[in-house]
mmCIF file of C-alpha atoms in Angstrom:
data_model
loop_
_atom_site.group_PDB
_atom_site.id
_atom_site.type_symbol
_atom_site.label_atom_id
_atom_site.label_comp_id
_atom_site.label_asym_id
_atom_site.label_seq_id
_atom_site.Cartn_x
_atom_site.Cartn_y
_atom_site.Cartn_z
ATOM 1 C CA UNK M 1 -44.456 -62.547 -58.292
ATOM 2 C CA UNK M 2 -46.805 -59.726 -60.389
ATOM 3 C CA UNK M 3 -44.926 -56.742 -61.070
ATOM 4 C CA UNK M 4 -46.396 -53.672 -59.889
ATOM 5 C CA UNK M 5 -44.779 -50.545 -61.813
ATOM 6 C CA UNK M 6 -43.185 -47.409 -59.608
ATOM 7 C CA UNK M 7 -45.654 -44.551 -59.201
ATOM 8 C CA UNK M 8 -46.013 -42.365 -61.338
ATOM 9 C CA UNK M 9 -45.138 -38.897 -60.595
ATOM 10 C CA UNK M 10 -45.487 -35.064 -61.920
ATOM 11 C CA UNK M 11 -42.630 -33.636 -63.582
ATOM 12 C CA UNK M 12 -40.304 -34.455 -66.079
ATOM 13 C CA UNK M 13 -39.706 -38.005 -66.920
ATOM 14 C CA UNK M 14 -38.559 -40.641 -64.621
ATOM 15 C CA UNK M 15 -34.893 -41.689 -65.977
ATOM 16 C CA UNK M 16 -34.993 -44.952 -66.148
ATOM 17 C CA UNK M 17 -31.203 -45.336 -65.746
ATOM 18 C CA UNK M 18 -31.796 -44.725 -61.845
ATOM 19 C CA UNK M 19 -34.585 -46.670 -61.511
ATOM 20 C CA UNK M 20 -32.353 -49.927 -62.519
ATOM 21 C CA UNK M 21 -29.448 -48.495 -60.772
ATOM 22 C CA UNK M 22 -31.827 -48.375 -57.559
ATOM 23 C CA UNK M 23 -33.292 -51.996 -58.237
ATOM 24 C CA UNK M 24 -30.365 -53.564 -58.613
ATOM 25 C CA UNK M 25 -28.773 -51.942 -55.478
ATOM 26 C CA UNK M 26 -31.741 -53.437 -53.936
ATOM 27 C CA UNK M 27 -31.500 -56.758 -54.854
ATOM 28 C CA UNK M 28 -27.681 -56.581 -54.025
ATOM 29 C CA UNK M 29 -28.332 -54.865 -50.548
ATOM 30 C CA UNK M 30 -31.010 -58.006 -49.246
ATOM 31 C CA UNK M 31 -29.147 -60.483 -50.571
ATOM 32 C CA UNK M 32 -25.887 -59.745 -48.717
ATOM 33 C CA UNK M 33 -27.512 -58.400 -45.945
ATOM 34 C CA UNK M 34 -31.351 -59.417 -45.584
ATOM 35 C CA UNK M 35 -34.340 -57.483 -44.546
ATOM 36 C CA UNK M 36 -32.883 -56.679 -40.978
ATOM 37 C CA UNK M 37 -30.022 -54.428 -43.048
ATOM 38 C CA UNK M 38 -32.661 -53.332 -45.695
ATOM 39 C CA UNK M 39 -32.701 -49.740 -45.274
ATOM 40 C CA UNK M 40 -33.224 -46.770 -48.201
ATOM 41 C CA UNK M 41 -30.686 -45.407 -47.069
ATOM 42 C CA UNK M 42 -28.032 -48.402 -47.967
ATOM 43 C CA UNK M 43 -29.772 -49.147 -51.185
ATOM 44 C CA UNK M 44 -29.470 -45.614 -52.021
ATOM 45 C CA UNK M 45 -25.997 -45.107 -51.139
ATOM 46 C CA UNK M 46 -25.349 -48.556 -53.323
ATOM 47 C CA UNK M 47 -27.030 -46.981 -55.880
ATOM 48 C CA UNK M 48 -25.189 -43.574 -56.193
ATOM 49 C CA UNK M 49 -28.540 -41.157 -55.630
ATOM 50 C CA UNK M 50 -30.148 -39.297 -53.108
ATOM 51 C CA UNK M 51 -33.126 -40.762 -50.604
ATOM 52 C CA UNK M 52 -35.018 -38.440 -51.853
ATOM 53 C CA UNK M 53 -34.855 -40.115 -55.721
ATOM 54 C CA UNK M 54 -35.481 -43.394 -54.402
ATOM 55 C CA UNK M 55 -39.044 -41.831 -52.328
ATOM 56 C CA UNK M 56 -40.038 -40.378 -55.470
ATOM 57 C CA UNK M 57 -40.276 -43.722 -56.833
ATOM 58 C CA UNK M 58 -41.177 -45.765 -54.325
ATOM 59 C CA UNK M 59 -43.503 -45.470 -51.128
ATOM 60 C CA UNK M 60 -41.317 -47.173 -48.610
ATOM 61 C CA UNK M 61 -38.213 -50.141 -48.594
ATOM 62 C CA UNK M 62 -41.274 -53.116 -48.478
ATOM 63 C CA UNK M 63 -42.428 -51.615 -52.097
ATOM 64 C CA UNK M 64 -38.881 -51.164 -53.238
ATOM 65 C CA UNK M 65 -37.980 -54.770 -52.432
ATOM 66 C CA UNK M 66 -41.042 -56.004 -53.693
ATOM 67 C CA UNK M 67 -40.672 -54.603 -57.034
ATOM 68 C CA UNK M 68 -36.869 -54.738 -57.485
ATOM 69 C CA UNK M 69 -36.943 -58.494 -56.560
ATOM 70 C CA UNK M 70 -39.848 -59.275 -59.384
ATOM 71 C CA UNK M 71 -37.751 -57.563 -62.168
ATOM 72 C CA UNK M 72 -34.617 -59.123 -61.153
ATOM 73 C CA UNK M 73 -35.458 -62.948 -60.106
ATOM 74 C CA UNK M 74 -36.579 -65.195 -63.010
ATOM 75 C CA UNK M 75 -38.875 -67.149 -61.247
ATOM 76 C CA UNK M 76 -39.166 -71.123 -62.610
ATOM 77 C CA UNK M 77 -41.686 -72.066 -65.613
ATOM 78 C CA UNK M 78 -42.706 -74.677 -67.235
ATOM 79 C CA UNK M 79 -41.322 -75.373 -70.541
ATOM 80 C CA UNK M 80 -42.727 -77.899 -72.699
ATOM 81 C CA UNK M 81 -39.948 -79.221 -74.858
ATOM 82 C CA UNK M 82 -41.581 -82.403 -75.799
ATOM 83 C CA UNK M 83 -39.979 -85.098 -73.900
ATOM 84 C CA UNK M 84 -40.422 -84.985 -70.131
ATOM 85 C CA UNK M 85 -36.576 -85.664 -70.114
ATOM 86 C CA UNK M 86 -36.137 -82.540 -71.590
ATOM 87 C CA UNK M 87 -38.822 -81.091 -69.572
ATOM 88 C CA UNK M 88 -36.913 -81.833 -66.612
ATOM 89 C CA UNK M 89 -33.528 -80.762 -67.446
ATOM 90 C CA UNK M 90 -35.095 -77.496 -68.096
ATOM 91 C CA UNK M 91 -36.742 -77.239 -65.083
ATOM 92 C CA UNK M 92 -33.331 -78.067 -62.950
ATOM 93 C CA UNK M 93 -31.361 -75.988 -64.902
ATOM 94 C CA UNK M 94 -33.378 -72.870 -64.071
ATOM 95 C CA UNK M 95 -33.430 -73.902 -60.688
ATOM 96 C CA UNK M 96 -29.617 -74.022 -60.708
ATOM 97 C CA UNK M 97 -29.683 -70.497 -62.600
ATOM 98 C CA UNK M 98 -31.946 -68.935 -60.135
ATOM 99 C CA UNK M 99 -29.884 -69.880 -57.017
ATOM 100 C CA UNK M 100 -26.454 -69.479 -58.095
ATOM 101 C CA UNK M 101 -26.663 -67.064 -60.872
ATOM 102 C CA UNK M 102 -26.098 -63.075 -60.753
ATOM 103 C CA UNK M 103 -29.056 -62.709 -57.927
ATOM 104 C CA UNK M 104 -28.867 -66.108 -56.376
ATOM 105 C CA UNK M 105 -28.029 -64.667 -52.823
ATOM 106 C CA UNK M 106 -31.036 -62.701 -52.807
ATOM 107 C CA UNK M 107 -33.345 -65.564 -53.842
ATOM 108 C CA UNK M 108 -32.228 -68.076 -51.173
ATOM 109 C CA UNK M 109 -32.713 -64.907 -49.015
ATOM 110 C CA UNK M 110 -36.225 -64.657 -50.081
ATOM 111 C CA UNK M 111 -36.782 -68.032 -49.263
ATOM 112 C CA UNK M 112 -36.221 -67.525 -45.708
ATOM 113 C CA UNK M 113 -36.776 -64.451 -45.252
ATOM 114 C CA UNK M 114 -39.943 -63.598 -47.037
ATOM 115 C CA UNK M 115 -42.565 -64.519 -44.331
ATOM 116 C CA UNK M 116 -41.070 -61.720 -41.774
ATOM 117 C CA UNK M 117 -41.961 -59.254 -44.525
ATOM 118 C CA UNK M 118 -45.649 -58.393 -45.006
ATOM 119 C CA UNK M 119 -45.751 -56.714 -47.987
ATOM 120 C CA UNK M 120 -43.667 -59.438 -49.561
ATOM 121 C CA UNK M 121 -44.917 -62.738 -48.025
ATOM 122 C CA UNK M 122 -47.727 -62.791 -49.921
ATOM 123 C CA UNK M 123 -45.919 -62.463 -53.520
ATOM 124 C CA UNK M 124 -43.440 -65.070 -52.393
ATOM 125 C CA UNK M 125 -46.191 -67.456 -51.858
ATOM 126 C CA UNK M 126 -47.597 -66.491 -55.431
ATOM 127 C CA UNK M 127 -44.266 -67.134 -56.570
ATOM 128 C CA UNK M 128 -43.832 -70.507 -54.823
ATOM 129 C CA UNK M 129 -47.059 -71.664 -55.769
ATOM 130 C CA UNK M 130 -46.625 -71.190 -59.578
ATOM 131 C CA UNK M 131 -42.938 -72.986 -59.321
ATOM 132 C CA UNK M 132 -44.615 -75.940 -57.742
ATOM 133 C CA UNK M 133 -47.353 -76.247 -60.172
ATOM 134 C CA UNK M 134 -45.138 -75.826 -62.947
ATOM 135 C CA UNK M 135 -42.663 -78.628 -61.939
ATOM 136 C CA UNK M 136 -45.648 -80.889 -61.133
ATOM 137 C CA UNK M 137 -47.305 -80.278 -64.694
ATOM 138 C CA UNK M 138 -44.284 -81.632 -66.149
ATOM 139 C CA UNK M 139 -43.959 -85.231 -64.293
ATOM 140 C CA UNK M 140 -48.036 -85.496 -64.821
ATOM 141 C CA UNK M 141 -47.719 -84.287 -68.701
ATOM 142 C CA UNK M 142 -44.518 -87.127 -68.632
ATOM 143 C CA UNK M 143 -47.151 -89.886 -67.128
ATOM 144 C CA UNK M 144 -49.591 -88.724 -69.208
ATOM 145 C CA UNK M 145 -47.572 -89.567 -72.891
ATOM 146 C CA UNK M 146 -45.843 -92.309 -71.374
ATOM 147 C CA UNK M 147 -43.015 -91.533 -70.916
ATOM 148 C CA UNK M 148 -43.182 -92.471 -67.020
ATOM 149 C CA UNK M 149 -44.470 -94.980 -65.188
ATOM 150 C CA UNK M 150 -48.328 -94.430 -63.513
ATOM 151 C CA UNK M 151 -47.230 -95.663 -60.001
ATOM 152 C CA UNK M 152 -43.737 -93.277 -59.662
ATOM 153 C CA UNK M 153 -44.476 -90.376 -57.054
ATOM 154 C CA UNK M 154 -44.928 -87.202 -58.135
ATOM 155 C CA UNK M 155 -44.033 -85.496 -54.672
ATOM 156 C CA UNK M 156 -40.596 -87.472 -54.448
ATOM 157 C CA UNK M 157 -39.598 -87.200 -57.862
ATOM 158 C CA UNK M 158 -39.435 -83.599 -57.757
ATOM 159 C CA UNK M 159 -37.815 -83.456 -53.963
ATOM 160 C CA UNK M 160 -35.220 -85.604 -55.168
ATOM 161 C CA UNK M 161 -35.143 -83.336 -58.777
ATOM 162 C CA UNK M 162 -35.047 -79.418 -56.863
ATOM 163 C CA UNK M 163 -33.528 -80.826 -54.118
ATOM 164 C CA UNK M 164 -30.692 -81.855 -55.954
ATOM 165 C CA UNK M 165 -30.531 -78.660 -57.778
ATOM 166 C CA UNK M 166 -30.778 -76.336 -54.667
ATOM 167 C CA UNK M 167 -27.629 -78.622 -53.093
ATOM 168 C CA UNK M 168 -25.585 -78.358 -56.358
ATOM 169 C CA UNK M 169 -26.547 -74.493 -56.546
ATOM 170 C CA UNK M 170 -24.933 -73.920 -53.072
ATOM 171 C CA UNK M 171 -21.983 -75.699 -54.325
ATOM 172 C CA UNK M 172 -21.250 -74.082 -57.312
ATOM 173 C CA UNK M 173 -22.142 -70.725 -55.131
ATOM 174 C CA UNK M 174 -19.451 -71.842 -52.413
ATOM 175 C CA UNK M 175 -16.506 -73.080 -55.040
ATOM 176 C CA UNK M 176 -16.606 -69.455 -56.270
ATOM 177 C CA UNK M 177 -14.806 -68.275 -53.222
ATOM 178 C CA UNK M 178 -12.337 -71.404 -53.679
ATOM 179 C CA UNK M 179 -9.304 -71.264 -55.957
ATOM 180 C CA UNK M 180 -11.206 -74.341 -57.985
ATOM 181 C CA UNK M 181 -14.420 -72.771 -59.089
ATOM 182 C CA UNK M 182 -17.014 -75.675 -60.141
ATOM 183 C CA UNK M 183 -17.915 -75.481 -64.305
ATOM 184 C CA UNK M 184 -20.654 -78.277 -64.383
ATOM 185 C CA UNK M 185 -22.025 -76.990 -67.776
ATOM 186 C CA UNK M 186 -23.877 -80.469 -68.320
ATOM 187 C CA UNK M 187 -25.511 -80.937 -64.689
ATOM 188 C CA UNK M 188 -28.650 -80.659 -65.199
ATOM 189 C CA UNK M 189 -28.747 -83.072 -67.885
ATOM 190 C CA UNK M 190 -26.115 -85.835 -66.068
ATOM 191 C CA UNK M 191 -28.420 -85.052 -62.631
ATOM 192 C CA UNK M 192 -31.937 -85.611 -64.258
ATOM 193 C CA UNK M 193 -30.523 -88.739 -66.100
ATOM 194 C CA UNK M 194 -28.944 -90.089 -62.937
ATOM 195 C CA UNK M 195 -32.700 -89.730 -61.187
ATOM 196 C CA UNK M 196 -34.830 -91.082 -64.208
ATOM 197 C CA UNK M 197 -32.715 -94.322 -64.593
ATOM 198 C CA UNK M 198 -34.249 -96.124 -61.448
ATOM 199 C CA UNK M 199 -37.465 -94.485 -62.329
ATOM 200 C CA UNK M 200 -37.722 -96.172 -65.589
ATOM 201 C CA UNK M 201 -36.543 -99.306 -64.617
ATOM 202 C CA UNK M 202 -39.634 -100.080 -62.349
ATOM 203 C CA UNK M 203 -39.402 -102.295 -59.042
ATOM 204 C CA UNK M 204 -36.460 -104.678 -59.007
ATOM 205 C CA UNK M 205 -38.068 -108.516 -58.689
ATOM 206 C CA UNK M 206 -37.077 -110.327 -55.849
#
């Protein structure tokens, strides 16, 4: 998602304080609520301001959301680290981090929510997009040095990879309400090594 700064208005300058109180109220607000709750009103009582500092800033609650959620979601990159191994623990871990971390609610929100909004649909594709060719670079970058085999699917590696993640992400979002929170430091690392091993094997004989 491009980030699109708040307009700029006359005056004296914007505090910046309330425009990351008002962001993050956002973010909190559609994520425990979703768009059909999304109001200014909420966000701004969430926030501790007045409407009228929130219109100031921003032309409506589609440009609000827009903006808050592309400052506050870390959306997933590729990272070269030099062995697709590595590659791929990376890429699970942020996957993890972006659906159970601080703003997780609001990103699994996005994900269903996002083509009901407009404004937003479009940057939520963007976003999408950019995840999907980043996790695909690094299984073709691992077949390219060798690392894995020619014939292994690119399309169900990764399924089995985020899929994975997403589940375990919902898990650890669940056990937090639970008396036995889940601490799987090491996941991503045990997970992608658990899905690799068959991969590198090849085709059992017969």
């Amino acid at each position: 998602m491009t980030s699109t700064p708040p307009r700029a208005t006359p005056g004296r300058p914007r505090d910046q304080q309330v425009d990351r109180r008002v962001t993050d109220a956002a973010v909190e607000v559609f994520g425990e609520h979703g768009w059909g709750a999304f109001t200014i009103d909420a966000v701004a009582r969430r926030a501790g301001v007045g409407k009228a500092s929130v219109y100031l800033r921003w032309s409506g609650k589609e440009e609000l959301l827009t903006q808050a959620l592309t400052l506050r979601l870390c959306p997933v990159r590729d990272v070269d680290t030099g062995t697709v191994r590595g590659d791929l623990v990376q890429l699970v871990d942020q996957m993890v981090m972006l659906y159970s971390g601080a703003h997780g609610s609001a990103a699994l929100r996005l994900g269903l929510e996002a083509r009901f909004i407009p404004r937003l649909a479009a940057h939520y594709e963007e976003m999408a997009d950019a995840q999907i060719r980043a996790a695909r670079a690094i299984v073709r970058r691992g077949i390219h040095r060798g690392e894995l085999p020619e014939t292994v699917s690119v399309t169900f590696l990764l399924e089995a990879l985020c899929g994975g993640a997403m589940n375990h992400a919902l898990t650890a979002r669940a056990s937090r309400h639970t008396s036995r929170p889940r601490t799987d430091a090491d996941f991503a690392e045990r997970f992608v090594d658990f899905v690799l091993t068959p991969v590198l094997a090849g085709p059992r004989a017969d």
